[in-house]
mmCIF file of C-alpha atoms in Angstrom:
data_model
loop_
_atom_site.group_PDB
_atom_site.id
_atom_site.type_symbol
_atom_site.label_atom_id
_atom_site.label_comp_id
_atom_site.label_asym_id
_atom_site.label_seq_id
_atom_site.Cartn_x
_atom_site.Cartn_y
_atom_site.Cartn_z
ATOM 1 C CA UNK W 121 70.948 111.223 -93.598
ATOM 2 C CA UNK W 122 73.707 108.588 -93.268
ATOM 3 C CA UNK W 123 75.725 107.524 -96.238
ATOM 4 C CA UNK W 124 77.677 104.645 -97.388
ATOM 5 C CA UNK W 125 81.430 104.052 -95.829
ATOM 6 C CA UNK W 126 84.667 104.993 -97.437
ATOM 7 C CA UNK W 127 86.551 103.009 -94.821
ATOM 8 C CA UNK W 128 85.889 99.754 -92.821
ATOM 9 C CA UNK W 129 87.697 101.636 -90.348
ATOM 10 C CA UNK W 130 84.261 103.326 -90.219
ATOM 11 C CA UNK W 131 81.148 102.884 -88.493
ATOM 12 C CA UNK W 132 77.699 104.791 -89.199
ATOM 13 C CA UNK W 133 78.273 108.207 -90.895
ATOM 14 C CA UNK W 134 75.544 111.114 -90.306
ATOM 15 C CA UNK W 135 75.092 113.921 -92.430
ATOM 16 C CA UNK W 136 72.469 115.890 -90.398
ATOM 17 C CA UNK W 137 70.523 118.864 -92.169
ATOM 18 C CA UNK W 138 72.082 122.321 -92.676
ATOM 19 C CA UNK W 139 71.285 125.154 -89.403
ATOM 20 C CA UNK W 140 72.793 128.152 -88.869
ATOM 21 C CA UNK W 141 75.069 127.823 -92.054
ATOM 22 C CA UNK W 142 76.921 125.078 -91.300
ATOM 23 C CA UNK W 143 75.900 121.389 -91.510
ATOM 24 C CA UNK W 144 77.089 118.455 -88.503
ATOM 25 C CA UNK W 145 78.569 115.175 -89.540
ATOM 26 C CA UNK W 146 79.258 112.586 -87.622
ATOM 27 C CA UNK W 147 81.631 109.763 -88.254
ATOM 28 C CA UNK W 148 81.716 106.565 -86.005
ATOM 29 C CA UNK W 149 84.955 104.595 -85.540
ATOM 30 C CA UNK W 150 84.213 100.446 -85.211
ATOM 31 C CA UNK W 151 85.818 99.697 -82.207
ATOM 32 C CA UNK W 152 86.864 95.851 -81.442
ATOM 33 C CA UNK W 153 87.763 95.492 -77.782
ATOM 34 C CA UNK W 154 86.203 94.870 -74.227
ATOM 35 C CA UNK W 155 84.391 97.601 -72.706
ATOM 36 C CA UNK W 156 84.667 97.712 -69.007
ATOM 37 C CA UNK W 157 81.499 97.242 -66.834
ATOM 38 C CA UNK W 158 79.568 97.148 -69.952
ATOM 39 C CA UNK W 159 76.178 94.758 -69.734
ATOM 40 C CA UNK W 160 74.515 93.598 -72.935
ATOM 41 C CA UNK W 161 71.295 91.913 -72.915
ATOM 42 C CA UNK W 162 69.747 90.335 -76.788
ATOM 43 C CA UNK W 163 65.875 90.425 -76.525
ATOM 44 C CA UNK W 164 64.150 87.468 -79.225
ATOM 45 C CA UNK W 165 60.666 88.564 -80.333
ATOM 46 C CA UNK W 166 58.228 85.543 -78.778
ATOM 47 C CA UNK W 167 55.432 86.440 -80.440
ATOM 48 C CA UNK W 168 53.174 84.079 -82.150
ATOM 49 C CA UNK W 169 54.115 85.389 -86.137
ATOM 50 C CA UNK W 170 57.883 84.442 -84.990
ATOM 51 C CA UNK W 171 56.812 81.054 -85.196
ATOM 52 C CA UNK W 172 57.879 80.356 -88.867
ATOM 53 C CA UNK W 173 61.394 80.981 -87.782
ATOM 54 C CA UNK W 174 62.025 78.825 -84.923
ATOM 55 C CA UNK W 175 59.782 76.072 -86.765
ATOM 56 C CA UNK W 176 57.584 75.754 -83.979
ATOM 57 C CA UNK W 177 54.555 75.791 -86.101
ATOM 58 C CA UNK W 178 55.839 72.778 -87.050
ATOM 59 C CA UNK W 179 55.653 69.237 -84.967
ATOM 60 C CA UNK W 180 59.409 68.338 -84.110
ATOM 61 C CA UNK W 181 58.990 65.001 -86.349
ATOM 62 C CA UNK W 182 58.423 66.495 -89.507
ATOM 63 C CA UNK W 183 61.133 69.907 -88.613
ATOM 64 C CA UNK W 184 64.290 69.544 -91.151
ATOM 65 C CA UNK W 185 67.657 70.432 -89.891
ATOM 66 C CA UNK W 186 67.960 73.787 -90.609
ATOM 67 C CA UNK W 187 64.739 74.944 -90.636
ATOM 68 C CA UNK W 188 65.004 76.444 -87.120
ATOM 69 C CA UNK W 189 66.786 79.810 -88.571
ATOM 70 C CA UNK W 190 67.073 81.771 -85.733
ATOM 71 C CA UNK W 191 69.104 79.682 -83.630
ATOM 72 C CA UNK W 192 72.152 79.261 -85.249
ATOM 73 C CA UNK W 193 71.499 83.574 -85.593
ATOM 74 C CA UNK W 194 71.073 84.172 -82.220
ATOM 75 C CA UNK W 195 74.227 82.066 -81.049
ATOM 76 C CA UNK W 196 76.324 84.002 -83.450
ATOM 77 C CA UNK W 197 75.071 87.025 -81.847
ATOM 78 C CA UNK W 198 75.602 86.161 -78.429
ATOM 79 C CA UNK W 199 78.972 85.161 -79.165
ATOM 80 C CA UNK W 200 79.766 87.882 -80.905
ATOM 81 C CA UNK W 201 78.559 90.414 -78.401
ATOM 82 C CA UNK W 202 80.190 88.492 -75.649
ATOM 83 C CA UNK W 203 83.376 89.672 -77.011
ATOM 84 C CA UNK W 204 82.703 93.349 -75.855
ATOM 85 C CA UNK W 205 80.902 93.129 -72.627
ATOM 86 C CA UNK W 206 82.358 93.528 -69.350
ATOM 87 C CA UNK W 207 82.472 90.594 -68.276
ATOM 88 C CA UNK W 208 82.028 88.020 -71.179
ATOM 89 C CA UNK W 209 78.412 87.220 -70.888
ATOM 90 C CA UNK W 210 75.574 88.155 -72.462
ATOM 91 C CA UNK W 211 71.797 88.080 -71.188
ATOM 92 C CA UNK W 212 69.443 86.901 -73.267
ATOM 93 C CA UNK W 213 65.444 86.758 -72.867
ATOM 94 C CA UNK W 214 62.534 85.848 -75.182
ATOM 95 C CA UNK W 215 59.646 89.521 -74.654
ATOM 96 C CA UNK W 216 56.638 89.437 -76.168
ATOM 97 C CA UNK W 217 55.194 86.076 -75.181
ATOM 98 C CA UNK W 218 52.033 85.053 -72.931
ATOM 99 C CA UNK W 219 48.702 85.883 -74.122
ATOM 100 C CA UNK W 220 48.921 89.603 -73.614
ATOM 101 C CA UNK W 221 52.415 89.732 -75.341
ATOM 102 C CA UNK W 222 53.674 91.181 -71.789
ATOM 103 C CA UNK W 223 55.647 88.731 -70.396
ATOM 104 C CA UNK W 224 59.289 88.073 -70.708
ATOM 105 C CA UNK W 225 61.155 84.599 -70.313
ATOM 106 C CA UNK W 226 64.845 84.764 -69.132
ATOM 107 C CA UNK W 227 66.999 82.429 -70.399
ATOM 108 C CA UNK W 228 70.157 83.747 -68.269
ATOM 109 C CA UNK W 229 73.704 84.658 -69.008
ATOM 110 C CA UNK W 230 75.551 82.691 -71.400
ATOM 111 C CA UNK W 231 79.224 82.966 -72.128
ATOM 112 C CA UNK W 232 80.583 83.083 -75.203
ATOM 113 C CA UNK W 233 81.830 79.400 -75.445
ATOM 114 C CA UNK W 234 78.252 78.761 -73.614
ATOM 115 C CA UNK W 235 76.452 80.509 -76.438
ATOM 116 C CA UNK W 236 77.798 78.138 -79.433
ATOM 117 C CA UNK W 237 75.156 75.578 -78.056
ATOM 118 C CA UNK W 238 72.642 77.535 -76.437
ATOM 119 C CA UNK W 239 69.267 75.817 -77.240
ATOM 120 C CA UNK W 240 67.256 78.593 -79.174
ATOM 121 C CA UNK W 241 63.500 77.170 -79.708
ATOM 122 C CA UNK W 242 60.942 79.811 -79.177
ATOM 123 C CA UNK W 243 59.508 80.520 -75.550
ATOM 124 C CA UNK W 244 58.740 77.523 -73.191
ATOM 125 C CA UNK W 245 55.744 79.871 -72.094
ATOM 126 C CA UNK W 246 52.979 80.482 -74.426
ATOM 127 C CA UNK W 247 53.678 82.676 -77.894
ATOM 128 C CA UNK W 248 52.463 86.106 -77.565
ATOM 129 C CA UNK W 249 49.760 87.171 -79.225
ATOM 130 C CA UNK W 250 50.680 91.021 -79.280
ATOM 131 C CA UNK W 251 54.343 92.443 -79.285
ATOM 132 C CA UNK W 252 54.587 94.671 -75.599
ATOM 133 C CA UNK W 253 58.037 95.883 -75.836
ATOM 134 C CA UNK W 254 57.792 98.199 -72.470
ATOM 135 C CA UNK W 255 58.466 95.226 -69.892
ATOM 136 C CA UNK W 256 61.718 94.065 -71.763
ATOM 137 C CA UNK W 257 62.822 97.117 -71.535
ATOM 138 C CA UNK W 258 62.166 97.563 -68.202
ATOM 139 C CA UNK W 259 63.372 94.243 -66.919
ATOM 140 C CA UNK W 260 67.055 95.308 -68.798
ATOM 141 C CA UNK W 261 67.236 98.427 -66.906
ATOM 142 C CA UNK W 262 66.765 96.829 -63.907
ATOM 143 C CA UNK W 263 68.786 94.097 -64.470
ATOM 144 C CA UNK W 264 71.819 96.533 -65.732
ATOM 145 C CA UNK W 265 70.953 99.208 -62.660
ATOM 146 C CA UNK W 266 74.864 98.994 -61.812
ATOM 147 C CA UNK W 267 76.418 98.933 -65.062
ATOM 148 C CA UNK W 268 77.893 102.229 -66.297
ATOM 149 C CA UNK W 269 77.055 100.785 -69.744
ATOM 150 C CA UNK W 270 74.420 99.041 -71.198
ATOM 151 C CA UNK W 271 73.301 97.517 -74.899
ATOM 152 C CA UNK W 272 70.264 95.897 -75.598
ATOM 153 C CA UNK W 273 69.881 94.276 -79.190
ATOM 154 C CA UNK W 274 65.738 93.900 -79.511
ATOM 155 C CA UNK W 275 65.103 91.280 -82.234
ATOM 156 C CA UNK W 276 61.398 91.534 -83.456
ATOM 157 C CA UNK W 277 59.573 90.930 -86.666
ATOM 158 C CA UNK W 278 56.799 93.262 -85.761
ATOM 159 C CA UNK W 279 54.754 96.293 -85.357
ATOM 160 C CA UNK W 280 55.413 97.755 -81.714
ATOM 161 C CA UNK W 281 52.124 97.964 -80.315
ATOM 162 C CA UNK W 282 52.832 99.794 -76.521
ATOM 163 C CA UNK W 283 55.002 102.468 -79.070
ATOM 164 C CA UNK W 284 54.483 105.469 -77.056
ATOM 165 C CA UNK W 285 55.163 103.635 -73.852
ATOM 166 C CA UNK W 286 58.204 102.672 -75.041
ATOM 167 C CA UNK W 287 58.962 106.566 -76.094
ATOM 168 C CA UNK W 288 57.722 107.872 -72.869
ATOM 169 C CA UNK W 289 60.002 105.296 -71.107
ATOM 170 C CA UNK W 290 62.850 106.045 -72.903
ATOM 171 C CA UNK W 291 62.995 109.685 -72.589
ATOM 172 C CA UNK W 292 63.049 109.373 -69.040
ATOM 173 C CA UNK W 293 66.271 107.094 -69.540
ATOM 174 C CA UNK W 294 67.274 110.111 -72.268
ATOM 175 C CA UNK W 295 66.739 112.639 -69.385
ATOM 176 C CA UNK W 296 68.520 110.919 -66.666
ATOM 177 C CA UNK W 297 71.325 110.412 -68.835
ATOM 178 C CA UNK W 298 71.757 114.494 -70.011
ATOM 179 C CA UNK W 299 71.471 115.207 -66.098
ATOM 180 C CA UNK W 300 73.953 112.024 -64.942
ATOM 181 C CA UNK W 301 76.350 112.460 -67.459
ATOM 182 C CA UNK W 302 77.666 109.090 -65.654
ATOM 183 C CA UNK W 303 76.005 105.414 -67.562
ATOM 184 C CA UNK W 304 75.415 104.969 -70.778
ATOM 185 C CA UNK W 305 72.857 103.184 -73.109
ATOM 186 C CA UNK W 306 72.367 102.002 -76.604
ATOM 187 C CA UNK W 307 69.265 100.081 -77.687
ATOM 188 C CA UNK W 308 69.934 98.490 -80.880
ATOM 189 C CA UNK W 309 66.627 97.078 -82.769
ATOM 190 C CA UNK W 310 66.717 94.638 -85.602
ATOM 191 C CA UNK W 311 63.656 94.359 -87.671
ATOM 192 C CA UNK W 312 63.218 91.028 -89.769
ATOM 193 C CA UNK W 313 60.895 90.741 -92.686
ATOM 194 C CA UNK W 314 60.193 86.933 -93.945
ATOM 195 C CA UNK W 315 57.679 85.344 -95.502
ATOM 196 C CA UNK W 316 55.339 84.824 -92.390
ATOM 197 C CA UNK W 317 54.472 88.603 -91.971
ATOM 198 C CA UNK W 318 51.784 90.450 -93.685
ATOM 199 C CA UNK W 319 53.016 93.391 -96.212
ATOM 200 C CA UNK W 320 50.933 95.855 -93.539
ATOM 201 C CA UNK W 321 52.452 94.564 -90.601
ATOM 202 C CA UNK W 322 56.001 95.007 -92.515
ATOM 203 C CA UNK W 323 55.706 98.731 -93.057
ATOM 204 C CA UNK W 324 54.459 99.627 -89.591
ATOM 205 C CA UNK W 325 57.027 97.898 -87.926
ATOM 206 C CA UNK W 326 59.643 100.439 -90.645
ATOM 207 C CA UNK W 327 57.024 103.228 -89.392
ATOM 208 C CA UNK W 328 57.913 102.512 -85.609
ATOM 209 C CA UNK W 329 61.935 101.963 -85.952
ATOM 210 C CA UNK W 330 61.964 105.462 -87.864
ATOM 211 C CA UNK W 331 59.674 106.981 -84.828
ATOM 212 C CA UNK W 332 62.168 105.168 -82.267
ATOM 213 C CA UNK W 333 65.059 106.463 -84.339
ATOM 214 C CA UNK W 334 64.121 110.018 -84.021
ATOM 215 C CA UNK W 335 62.522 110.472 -81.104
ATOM 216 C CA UNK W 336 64.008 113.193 -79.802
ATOM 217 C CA UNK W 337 64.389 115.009 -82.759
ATOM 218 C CA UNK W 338 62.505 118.672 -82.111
ATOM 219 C CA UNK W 339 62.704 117.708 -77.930
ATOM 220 C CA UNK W 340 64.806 119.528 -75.647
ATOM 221 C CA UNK W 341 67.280 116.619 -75.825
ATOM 222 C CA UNK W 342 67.742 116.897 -79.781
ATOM 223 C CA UNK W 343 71.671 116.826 -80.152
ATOM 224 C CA UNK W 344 72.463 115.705 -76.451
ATOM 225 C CA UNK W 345 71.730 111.946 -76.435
ATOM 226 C CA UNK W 346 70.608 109.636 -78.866
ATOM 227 C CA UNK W 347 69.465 105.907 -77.475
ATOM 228 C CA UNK W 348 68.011 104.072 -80.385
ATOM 229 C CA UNK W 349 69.976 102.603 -83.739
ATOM 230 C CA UNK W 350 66.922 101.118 -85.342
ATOM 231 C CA UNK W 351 67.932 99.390 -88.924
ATOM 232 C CA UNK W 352 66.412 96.088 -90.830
ATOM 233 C CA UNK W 353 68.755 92.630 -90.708
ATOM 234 C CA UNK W 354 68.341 92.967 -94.715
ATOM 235 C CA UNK W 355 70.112 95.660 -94.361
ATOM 236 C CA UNK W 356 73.245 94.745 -92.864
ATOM 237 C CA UNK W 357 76.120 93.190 -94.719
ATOM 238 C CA UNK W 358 77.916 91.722 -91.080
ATOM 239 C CA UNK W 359 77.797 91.264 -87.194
ATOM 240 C CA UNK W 360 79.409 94.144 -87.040
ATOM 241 C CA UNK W 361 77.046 96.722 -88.502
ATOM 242 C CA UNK W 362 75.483 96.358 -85.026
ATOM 243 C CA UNK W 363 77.625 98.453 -83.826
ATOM 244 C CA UNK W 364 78.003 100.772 -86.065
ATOM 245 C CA UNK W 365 76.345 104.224 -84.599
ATOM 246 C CA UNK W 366 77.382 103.135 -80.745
ATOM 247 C CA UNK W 367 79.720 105.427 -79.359
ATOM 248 C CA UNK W 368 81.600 103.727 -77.016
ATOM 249 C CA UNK W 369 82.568 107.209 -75.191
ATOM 250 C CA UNK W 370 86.337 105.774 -76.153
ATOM 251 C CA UNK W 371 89.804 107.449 -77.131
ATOM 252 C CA UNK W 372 91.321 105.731 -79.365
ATOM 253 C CA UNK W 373 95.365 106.540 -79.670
ATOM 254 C CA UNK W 374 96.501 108.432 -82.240
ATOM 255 C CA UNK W 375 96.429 111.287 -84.122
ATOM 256 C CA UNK W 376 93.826 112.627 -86.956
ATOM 257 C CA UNK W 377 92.844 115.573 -89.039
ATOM 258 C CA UNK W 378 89.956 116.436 -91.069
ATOM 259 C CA UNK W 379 90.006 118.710 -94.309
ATOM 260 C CA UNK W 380 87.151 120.287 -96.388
ATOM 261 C CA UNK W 381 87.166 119.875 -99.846
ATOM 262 C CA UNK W 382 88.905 122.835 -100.778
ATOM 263 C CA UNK W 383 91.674 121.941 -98.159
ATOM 264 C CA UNK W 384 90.698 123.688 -95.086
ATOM 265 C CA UNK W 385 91.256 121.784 -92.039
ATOM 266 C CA UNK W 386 87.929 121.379 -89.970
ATOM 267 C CA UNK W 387 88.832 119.088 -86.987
ATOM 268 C CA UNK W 388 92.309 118.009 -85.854
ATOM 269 C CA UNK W 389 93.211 115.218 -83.115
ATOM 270 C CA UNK W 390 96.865 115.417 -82.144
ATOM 271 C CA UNK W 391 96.817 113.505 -78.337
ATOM 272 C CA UNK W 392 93.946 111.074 -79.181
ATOM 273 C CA UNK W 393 90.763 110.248 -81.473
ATOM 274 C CA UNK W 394 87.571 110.657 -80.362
ATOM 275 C CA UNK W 395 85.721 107.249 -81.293
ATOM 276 C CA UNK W 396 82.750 109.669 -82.428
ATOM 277 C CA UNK W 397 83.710 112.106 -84.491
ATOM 278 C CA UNK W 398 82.026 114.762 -84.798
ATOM 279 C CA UNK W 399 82.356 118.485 -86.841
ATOM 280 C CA UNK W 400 80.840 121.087 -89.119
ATOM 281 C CA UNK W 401 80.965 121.669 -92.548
ATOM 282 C CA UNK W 402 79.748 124.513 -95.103
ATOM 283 C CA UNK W 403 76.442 123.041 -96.363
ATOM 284 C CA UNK W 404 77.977 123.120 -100.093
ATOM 285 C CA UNK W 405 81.311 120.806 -99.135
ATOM 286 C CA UNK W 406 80.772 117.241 -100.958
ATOM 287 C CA UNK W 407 83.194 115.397 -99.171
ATOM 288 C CA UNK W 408 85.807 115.414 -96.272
ATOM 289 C CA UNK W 409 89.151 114.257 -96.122
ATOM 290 C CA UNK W 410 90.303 112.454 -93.098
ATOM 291 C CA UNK W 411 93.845 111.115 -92.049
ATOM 292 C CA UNK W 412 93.902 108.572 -89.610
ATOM 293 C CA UNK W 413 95.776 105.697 -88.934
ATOM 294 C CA UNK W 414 98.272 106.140 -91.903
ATOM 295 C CA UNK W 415 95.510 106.669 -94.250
ATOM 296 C CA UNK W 416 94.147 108.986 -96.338
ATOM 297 C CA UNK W 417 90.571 108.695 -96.688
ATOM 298 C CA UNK W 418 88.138 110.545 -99.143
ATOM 299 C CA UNK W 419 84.516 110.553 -97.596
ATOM 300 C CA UNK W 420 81.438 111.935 -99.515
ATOM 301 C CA UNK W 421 79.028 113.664 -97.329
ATOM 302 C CA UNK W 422 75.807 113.244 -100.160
#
């Protein structure tokens, strides 16, 4: 369960279910800064029902400006993003395209400044007809083999269709990252509902980003790593909820403690704050109080 924020100073908050006695919450601090040797790649759905929002299923003379909607939301992305990575740039790719729906089309790294015009039109190749998301992944971690840290925001409108590929694939990754201890990976999907998509096709695609979500809940890597942040673009108020359950693996400077509601303290930081907090509560507490950063904040936990 994840709630609602009592702080902008906070990211995604997780309330997971009682075990033992004692229930884990995790808070996420939003971070703003550059993370070093961190790569971040955007992947745009190509598929054929994408159509309606690049306008392609329209001839260019009778397109109105504006109708293209996803490019001026894909340059804001890729400037936004550029802000954190390494080293400025972002990679971004159209997956899902070519009959089969699995090929991928680079576009290549764009800066930030670069990314305020980046032409954003649909695929040059064919549209897909299916939505393969196995080779984008794949081409990122290849791509990123040397980075310590990688994000990949997947943009699709869709129903997954290689789904247990994609799980089989990624526990791997989950695996080699619990015996590594040394990179780092978020993938970050946005789901888009519009007009263009059947009702049926809407509530698979929610039926896939809950499987990605939890995909190693009940594995032997339940509690040790956690790759996917799946969430709908309806659902998020600014650029920034993107990064909302990422832990950066950051201290941030300072010093914080934690209290129950009946005043016990739970969790103190006194020579730095974990970005991702994390700690255990009696199943029964209703809230936590935290002080950080010269405030006193009051966070429900139901």
């Amino acid at each position: 369960m994840f709630l609602d924020k009592a702080s902008p100073l906070f990211g995604k908050i997780n309330v997971y279910p009682p075990e033992g006695g004692k229930q884990r919450v995790e808070i996420y601090i939003r971070l703003d800064q550059r993370v070093e040797n961190m790569e971040i790649g955007i992947a745009i759905d190509g598929s054929a029902s994408m159509q309606p929002l690049f306008a392609a299923n329209l001839p260019k003379a009778f397109r109105q400006p504006g109708s293209n909607v996803m490019e001026p939301v894909v340059r804001r992305l890729c400037n936004f993003v550029c802000d954190y990575s390494g080293d400025g740039t972002v990679l971004p790719i159209y997956w899902a395209v070519g009959n089969g729906g699995k090929e991928i089309e680079p576009i290549g790294k764009v800066s930030g400044a670069a990314s305020k015009t980046l032409p954003v039109e649909g695929p040059k190749s064919s549209w897909g007809g299916h939505t393969s998301l196995l080779p984008a992944l794949d081409y990122f971690l290849s791509e990123f083999s040397q980075a310590n840290w990688v994000i990949v925001l997947f943009i699709t409108d869709g129903r997954i269709e290689d789904l247990d590929a994609v799980v089989a694939r990624a526990m791997e990754v989950g695996k080699e990252v619990v015996a590594e201890k040394k990179r780092k990976f978020k993938f970050v999907v946005v789901g888009l509902t519009h007009a263009g998509v059947r009702e049926t096709e809407i509530e698979a695609m929610k039926e896939n980003l809950e499987k990605l979500d939890n995909m190693f809940d009940g594995t032997e890597l339940e509690g040790k790593v956690d790759l996917w942040d799946c969430k709908l673009a309806e659902q998020m108020n600014e650029l920034q909820d993107i990064w909302d359950e990422v832990d950066f693996g950051i201290t941030i400077p300072g010093n914080a403690q934690i209290s129950d509601d009946r005043g016990n303290v739970i969790q103190s930081y006194s020579d730095g704050i974990p970005q991702r907090m994390e700690f255990s509560v009696s199943p029964e507490t209703s809230s936590v109080t935290i002080e950080i950063a010269g405030e006193t904040i009051v966070q429900p936990l139901s």
